[in-house]
PDB file of C-alpha atoms in Angstrom:
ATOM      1  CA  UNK A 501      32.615 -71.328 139.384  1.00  0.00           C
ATOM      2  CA  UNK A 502      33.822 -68.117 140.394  1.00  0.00           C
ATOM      3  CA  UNK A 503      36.314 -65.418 138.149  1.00  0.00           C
ATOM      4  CA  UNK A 504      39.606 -64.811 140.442  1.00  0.00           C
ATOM      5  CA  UNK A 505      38.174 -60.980 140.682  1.00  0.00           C
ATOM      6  CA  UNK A 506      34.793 -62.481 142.375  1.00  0.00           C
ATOM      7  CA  UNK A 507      37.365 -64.952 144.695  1.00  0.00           C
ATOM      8  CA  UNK A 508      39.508 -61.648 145.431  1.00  0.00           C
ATOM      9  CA  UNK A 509      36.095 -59.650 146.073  1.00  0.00           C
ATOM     10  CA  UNK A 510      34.652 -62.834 148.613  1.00  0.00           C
ATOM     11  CA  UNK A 511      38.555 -63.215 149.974  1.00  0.00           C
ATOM     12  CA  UNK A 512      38.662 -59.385 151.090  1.00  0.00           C
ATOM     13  CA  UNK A 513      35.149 -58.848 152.466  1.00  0.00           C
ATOM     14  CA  UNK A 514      35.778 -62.128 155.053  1.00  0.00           C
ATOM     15  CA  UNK A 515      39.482 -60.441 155.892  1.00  0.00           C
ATOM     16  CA  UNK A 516      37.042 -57.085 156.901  1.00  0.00           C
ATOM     17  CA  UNK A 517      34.667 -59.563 158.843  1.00  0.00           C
ATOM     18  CA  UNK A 518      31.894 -59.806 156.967  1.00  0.00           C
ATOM     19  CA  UNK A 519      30.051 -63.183 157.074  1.00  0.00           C
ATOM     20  CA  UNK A 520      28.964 -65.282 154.081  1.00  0.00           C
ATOM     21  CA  UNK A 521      25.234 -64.284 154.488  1.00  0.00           C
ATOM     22  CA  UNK A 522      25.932 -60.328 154.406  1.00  0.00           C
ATOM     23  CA  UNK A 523      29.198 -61.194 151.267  1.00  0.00           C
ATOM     24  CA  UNK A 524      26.166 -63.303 149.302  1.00  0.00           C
ATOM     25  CA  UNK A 525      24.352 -60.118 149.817  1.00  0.00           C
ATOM     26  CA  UNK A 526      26.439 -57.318 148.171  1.00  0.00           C
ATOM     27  CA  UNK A 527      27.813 -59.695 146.130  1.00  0.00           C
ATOM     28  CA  UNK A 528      24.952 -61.310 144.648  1.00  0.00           C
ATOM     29  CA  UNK A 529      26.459 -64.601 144.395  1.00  0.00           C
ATOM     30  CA  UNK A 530      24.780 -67.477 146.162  1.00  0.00           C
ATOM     31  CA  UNK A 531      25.770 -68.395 149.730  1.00  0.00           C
ATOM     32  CA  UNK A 532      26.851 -71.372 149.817  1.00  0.00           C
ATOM     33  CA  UNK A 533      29.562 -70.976 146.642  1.00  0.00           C
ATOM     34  CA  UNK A 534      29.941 -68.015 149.140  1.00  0.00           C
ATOM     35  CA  UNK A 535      30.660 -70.220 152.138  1.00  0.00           C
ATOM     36  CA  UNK A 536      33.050 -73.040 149.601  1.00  0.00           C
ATOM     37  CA  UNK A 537      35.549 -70.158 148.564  1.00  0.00           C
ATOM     38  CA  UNK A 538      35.531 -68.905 152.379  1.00  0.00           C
ATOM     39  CA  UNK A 539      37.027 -72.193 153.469  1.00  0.00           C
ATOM     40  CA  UNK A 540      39.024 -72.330 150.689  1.00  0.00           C
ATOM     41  CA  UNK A 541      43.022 -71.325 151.383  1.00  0.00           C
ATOM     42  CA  UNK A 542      44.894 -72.305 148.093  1.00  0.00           C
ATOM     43  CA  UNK A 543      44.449 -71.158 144.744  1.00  0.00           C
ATOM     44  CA  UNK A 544      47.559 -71.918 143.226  1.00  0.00           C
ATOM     45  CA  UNK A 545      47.564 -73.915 140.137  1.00  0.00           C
ATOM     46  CA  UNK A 546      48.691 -76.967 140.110  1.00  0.00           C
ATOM     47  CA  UNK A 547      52.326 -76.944 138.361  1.00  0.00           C
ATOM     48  CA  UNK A 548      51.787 -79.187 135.171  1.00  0.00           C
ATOM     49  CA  UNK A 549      54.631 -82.242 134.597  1.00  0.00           C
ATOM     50  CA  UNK A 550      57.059 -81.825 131.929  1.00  0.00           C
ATOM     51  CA  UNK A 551      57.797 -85.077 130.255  1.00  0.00           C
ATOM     52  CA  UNK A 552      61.000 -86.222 129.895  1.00  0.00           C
ATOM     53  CA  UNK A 553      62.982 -88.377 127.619  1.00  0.00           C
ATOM     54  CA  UNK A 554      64.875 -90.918 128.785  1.00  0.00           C
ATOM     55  CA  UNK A 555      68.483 -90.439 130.500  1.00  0.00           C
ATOM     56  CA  UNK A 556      71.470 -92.154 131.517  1.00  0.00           C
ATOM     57  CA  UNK A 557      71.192 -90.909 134.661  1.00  0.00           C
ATOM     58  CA  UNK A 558      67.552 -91.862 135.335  1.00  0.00           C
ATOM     59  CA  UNK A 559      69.007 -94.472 137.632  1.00  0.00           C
ATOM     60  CA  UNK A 560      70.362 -92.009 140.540  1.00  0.00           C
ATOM     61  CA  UNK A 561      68.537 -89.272 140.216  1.00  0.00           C
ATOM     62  CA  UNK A 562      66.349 -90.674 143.166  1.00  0.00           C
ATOM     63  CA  UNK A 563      69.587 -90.907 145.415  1.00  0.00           C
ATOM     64  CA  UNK A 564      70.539 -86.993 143.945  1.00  0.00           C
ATOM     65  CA  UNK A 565      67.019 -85.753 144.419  1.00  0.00           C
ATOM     66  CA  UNK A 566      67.638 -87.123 148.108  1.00  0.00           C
ATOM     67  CA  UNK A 567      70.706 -85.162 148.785  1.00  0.00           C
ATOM     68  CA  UNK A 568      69.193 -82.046 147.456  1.00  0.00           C
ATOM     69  CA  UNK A 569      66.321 -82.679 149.874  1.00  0.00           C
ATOM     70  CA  UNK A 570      68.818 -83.026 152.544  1.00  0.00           C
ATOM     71  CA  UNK A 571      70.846 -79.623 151.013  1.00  0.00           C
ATOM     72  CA  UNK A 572      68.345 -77.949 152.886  1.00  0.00           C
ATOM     73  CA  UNK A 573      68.509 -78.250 156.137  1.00  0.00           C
ATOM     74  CA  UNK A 574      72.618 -77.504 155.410  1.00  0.00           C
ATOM     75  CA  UNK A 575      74.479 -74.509 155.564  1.00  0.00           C
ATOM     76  CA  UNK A 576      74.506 -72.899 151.869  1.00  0.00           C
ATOM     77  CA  UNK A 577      78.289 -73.422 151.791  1.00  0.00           C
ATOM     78  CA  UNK A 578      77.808 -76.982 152.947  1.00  0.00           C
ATOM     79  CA  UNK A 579      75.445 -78.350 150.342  1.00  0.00           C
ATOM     80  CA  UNK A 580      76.405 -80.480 147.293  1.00  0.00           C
ATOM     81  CA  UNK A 581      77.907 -78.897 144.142  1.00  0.00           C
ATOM     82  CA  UNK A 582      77.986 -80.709 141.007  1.00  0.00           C
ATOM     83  CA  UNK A 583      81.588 -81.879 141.426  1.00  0.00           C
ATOM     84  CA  UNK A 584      80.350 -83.580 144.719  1.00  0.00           C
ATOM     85  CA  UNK A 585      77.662 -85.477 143.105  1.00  0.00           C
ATOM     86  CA  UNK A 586      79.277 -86.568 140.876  1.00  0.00           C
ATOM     87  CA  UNK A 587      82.229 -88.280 143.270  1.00  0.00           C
ATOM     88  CA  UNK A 588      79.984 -89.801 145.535  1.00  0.00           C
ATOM     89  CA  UNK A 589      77.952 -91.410 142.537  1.00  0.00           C
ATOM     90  CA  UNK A 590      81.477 -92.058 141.034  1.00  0.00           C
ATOM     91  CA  UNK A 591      82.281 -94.054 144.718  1.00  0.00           C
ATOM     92  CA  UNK A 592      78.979 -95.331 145.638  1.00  0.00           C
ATOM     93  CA  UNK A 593      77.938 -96.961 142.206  1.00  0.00           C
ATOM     94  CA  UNK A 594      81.364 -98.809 140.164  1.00  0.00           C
ATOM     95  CA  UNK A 595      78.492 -99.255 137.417  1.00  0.00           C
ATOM     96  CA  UNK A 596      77.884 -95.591 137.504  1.00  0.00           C
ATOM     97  CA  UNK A 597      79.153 -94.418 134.053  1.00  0.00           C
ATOM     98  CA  UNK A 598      77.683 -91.014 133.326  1.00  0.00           C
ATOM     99  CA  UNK A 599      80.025 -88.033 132.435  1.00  0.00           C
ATOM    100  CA  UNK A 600      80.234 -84.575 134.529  1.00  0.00           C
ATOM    101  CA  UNK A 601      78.254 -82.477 131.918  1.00  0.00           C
ATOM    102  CA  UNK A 602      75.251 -84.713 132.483  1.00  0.00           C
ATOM    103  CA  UNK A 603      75.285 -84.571 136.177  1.00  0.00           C
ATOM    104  CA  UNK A 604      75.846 -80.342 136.224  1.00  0.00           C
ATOM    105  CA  UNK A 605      73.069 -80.179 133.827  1.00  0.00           C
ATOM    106  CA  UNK A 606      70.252 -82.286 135.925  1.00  0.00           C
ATOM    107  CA  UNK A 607      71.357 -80.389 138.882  1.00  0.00           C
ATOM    108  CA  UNK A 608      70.708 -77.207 137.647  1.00  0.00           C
ATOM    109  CA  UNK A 609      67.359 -77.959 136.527  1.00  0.00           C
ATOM    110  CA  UNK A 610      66.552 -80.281 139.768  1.00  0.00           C
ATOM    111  CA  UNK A 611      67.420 -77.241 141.880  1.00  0.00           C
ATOM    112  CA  UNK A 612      65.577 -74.727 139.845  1.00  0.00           C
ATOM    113  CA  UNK A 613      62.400 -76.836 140.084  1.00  0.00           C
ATOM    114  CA  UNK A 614      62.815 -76.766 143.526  1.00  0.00           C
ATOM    115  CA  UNK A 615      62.655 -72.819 143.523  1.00  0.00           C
ATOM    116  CA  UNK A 616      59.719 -72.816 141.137  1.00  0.00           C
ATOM    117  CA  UNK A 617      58.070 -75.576 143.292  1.00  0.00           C
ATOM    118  CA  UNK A 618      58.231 -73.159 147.005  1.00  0.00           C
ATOM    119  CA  UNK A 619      56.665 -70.286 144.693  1.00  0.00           C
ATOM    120  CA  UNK A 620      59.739 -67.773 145.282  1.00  0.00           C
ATOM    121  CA  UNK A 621      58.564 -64.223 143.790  1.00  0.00           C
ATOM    122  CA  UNK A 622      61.318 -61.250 143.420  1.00  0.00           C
ATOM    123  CA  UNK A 623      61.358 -58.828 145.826  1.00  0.00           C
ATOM    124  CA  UNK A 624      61.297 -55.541 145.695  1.00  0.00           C
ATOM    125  CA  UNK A 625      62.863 -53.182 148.292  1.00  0.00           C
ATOM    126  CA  UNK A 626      61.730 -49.622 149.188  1.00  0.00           C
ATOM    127  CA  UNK A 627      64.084 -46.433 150.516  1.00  0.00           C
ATOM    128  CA  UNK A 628      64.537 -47.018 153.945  1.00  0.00           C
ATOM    129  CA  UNK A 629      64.349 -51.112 153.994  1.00  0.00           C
ATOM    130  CA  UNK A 630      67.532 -52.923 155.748  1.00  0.00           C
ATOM    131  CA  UNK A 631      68.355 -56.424 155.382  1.00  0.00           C
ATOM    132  CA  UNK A 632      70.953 -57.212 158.209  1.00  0.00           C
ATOM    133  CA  UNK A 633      73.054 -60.783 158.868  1.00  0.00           C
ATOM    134  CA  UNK A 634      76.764 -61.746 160.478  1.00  0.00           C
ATOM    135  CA  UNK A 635      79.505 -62.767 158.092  1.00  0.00           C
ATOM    136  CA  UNK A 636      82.946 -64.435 159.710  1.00  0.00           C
ATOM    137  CA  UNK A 637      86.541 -63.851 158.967  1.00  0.00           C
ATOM    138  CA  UNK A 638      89.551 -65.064 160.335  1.00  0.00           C
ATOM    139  CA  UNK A 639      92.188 -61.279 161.614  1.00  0.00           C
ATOM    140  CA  UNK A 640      95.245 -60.513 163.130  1.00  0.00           C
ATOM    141  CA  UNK A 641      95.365 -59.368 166.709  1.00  0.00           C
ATOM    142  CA  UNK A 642      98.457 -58.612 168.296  1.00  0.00           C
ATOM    143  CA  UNK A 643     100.191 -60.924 166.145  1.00  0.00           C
ATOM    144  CA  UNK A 644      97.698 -63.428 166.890  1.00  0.00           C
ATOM    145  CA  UNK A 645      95.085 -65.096 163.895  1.00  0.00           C
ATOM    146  CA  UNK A 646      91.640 -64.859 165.645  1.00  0.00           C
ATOM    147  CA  UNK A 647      88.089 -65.501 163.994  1.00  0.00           C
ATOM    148  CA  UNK A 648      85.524 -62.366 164.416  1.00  0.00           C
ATOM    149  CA  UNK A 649      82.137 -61.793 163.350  1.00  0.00           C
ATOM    150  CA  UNK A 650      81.359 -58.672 161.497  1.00  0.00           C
ATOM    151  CA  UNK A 651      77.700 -57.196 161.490  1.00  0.00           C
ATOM    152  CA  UNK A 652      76.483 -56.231 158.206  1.00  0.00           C
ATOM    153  CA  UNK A 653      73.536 -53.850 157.618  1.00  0.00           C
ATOM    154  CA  UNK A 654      72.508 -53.434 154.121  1.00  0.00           C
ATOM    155  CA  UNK A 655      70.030 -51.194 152.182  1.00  0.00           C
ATOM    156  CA  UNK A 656      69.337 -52.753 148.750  1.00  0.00           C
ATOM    157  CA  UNK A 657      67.417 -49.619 147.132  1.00  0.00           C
ATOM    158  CA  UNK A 658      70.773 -48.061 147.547  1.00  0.00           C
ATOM    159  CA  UNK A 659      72.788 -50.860 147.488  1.00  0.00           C
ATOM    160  CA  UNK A 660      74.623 -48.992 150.186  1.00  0.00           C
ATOM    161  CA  UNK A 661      76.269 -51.376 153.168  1.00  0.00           C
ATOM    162  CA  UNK A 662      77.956 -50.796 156.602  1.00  0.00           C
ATOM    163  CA  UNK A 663      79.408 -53.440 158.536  1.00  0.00           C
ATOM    164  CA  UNK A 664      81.278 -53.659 162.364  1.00  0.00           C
ATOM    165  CA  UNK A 665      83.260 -56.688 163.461  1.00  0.00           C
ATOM    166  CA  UNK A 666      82.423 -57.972 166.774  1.00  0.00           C
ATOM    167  CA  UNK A 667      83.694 -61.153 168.685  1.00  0.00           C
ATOM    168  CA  UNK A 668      80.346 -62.834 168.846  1.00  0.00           C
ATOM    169  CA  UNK A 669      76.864 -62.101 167.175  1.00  0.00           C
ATOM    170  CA  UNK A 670      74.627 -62.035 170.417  1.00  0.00           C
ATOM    171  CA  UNK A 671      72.175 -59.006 170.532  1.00  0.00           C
ATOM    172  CA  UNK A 672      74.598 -56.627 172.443  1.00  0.00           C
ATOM    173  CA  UNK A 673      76.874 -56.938 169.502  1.00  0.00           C
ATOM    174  CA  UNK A 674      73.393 -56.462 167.432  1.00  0.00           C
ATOM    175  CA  UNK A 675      72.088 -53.126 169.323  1.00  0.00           C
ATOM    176  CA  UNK A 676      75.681 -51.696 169.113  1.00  0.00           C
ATOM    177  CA  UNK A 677      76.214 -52.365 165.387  1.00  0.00           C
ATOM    178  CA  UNK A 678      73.256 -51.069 164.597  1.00  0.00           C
ATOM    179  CA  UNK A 679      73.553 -48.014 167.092  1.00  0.00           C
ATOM    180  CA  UNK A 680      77.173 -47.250 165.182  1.00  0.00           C
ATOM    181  CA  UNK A 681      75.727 -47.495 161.503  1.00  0.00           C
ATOM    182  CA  UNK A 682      72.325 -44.955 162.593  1.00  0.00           C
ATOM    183  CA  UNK A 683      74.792 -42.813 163.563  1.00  0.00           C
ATOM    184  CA  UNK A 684      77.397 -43.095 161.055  1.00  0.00           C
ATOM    185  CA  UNK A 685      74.119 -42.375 158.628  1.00  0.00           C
ATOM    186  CA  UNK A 686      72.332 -39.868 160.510  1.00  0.00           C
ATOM    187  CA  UNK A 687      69.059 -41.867 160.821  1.00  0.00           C
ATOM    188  CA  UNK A 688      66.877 -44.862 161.432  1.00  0.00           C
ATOM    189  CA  UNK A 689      65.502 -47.526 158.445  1.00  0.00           C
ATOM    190  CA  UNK A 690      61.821 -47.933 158.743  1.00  0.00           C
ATOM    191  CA  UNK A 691      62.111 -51.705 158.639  1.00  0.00           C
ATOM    192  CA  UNK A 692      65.099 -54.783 159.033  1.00  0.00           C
ATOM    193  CA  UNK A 693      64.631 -57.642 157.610  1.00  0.00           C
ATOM    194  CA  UNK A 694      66.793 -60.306 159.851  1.00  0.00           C
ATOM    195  CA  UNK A 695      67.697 -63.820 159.694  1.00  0.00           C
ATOM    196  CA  UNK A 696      66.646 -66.583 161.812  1.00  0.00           C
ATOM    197  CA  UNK A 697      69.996 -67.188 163.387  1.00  0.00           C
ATOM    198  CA  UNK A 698      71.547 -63.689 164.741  1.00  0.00           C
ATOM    199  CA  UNK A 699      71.022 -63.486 168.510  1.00  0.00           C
ATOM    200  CA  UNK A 700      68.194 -60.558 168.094  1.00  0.00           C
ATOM    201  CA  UNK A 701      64.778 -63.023 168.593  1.00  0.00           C
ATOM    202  CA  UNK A 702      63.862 -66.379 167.124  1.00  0.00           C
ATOM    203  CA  UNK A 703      60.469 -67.518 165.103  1.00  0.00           C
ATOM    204  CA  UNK A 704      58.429 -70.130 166.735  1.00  0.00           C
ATOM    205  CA  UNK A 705      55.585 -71.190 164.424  1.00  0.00           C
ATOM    206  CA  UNK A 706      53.788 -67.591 163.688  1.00  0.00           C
ATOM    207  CA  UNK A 707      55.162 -65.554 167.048  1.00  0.00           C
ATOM    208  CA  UNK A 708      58.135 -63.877 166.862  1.00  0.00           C
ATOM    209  CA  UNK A 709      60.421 -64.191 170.354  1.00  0.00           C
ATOM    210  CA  UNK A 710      62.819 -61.035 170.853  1.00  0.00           C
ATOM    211  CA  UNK A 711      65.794 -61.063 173.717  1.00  0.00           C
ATOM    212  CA  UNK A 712      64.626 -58.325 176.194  1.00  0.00           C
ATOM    213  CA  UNK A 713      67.737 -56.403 175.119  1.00  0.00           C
ATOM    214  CA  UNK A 714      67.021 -55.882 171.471  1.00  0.00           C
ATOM    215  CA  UNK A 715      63.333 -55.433 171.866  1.00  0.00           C
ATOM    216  CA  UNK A 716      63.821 -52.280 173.830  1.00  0.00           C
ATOM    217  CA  UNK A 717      65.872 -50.860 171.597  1.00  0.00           C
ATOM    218  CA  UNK A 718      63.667 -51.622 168.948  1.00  0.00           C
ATOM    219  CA  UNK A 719      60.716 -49.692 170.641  1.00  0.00           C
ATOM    220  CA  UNK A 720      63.176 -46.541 171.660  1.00  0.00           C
ATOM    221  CA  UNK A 721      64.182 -46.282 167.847  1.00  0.00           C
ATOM    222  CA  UNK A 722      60.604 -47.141 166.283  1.00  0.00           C
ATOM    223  CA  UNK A 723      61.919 -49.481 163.236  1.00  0.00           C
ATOM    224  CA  UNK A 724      59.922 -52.594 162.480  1.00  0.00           C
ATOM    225  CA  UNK A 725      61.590 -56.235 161.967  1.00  0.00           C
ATOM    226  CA  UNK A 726      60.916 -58.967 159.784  1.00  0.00           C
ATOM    227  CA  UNK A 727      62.505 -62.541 160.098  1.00  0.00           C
ATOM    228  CA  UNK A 728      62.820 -64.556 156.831  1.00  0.00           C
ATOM    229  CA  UNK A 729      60.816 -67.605 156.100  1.00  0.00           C
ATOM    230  CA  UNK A 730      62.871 -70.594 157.235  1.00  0.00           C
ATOM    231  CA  UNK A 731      64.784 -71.805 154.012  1.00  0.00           C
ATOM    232  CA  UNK A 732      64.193 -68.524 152.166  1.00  0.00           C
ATOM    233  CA  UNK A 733      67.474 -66.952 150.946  1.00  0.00           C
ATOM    234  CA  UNK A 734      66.218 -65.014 148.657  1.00  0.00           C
ATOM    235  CA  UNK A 735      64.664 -62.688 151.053  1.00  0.00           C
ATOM    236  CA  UNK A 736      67.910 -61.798 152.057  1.00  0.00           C
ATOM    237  CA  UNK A 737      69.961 -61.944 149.208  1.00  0.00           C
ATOM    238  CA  UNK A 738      71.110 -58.318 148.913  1.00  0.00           C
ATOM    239  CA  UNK A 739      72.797 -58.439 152.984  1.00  0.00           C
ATOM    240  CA  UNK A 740      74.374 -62.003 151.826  1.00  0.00           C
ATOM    241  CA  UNK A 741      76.211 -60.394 148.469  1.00  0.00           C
ATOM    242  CA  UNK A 742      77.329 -57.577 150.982  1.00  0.00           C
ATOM    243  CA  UNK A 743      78.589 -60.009 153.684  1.00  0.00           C
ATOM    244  CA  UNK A 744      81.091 -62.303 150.750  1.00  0.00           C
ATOM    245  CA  UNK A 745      82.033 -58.774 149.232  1.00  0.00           C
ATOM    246  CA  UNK A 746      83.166 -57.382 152.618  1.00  0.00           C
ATOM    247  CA  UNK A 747      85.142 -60.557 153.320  1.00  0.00           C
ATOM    248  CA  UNK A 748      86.987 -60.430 149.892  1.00  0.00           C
ATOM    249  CA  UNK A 749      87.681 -56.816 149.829  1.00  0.00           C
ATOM    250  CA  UNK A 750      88.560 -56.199 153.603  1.00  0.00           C
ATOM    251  CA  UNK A 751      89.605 -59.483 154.928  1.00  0.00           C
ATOM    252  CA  UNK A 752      92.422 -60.048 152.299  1.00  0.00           C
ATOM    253  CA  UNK A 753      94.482 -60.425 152.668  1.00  0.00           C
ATOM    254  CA  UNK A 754      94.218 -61.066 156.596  1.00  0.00           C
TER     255      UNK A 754
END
């Protein structure tokens, strides 16, 4: 069995091309534990189970644990909070006779396991790094109430934000917020990190599908994008604090 430093050492010599034969060779290590760790893709460990003693609400927390799983594929502001949980459990089940505090408690835990359990690391942000998204808000034109999007570009070394409102979020609305805030700054970030939804490009499995309008204005201003992970928040969060703070601070009142 190999140290993690000998894995690392095999791992980086096949990412430079070299085949198990010529790794067994500078590595000394025989070829065929060579060739095992070559095919080998995970090397987490496996997360170890916590025993737990037994609780009132052992009987639902199949039927939560669903709902969670279904959370997911939900808007963030359209997922369960406690308070839901525990109504629906409160309808659903007449025999259902477990107080508030229990139900807030399991659900913190059952949703930080789920965090642990997708392997979410911190990130850290260098100078120059965007993170960009839409928020929505509900203004007064002309007397009239009308919902607008507002683009929000945010740099979380800095913890500086800009933001334009817009009437859609298509990639027009994209190139010209961002054209406003380079501007306004007097330069270009290195990289943006975007979400999945704004009109700019989509993901599709590992290739990356930009409208025709966005990527040449990439390519005339030389910055590189990223698009989070599906389901991946976190790599965001910094643009998503900006968005709610703009809304509470500019929007209102309307």
């Amino acid at each position: 069995m190999l140290t993690m430093n000998q894995i690392d050492e095999v791992k980086e010599l096949q990412r430079q091309g070299y085949g198990p034969v010529e790794i067994s060779r500078r590595l000394g290590i025989n070829r065929k534990t060579v060739s095992t760790y070559m095919q080998k893709d995970s090397f987490n460990n496996e997360l170890s189970e916590r025993t737990e003693r037994v609780s009132k609400l052992d009987r639902w927390k199949s039927e939560i644990d669903l709902w969670l799983d279904e959370d997911r594929r939900m808007r963030y502001k359209q997922r369960h909070t406690a308070q839901r949980v525990f109504a629906r459990l409160t309808e659903l089940h007449p025999d259902f006779d477990c107080s508030y505090s229990i139900v807030q408690r399991y659900l913190k835990t059952a949703r930080k396991s789920r965090v642990a359990t997708n392997g979410a690391l911190e990130l850290v942000w260098s100078a120059g790094e965007a993170q960009a998204d839409f928020g929505e808000a509900d203004v007064l034109e002309n007397g009239e109430k009308k919902s607008r999007k507002y683009f929000v570009l945010s740099f979380p070394f800095s913890n500086a934000a800009y933001t334009q409102c817009f009437g859609g979020e298509t990639a027009e609305c994209v190139c010209q917020g961002l054209l406003d805030i380079f501007n306004r700054i007097g330069g270009v970030p290195l990289r943006i990190v975007f979400d999945n939804a704004t009109g700019v490009g989509r993901r599709v499995r590992d290739q990356v599908l930009y409208s025709e309008l966005f990527l040449r204005f990439k390519c005339h201003y030389g910055f590189s994008v990223t698009f989070c992970n599906p389901e991946s928040g976190q790599e965001k969060g910094n643009v998503e604090n900006k968005v709610g703070y703009i809304r509470r601070n500019l929007f209102v009142p309307m």
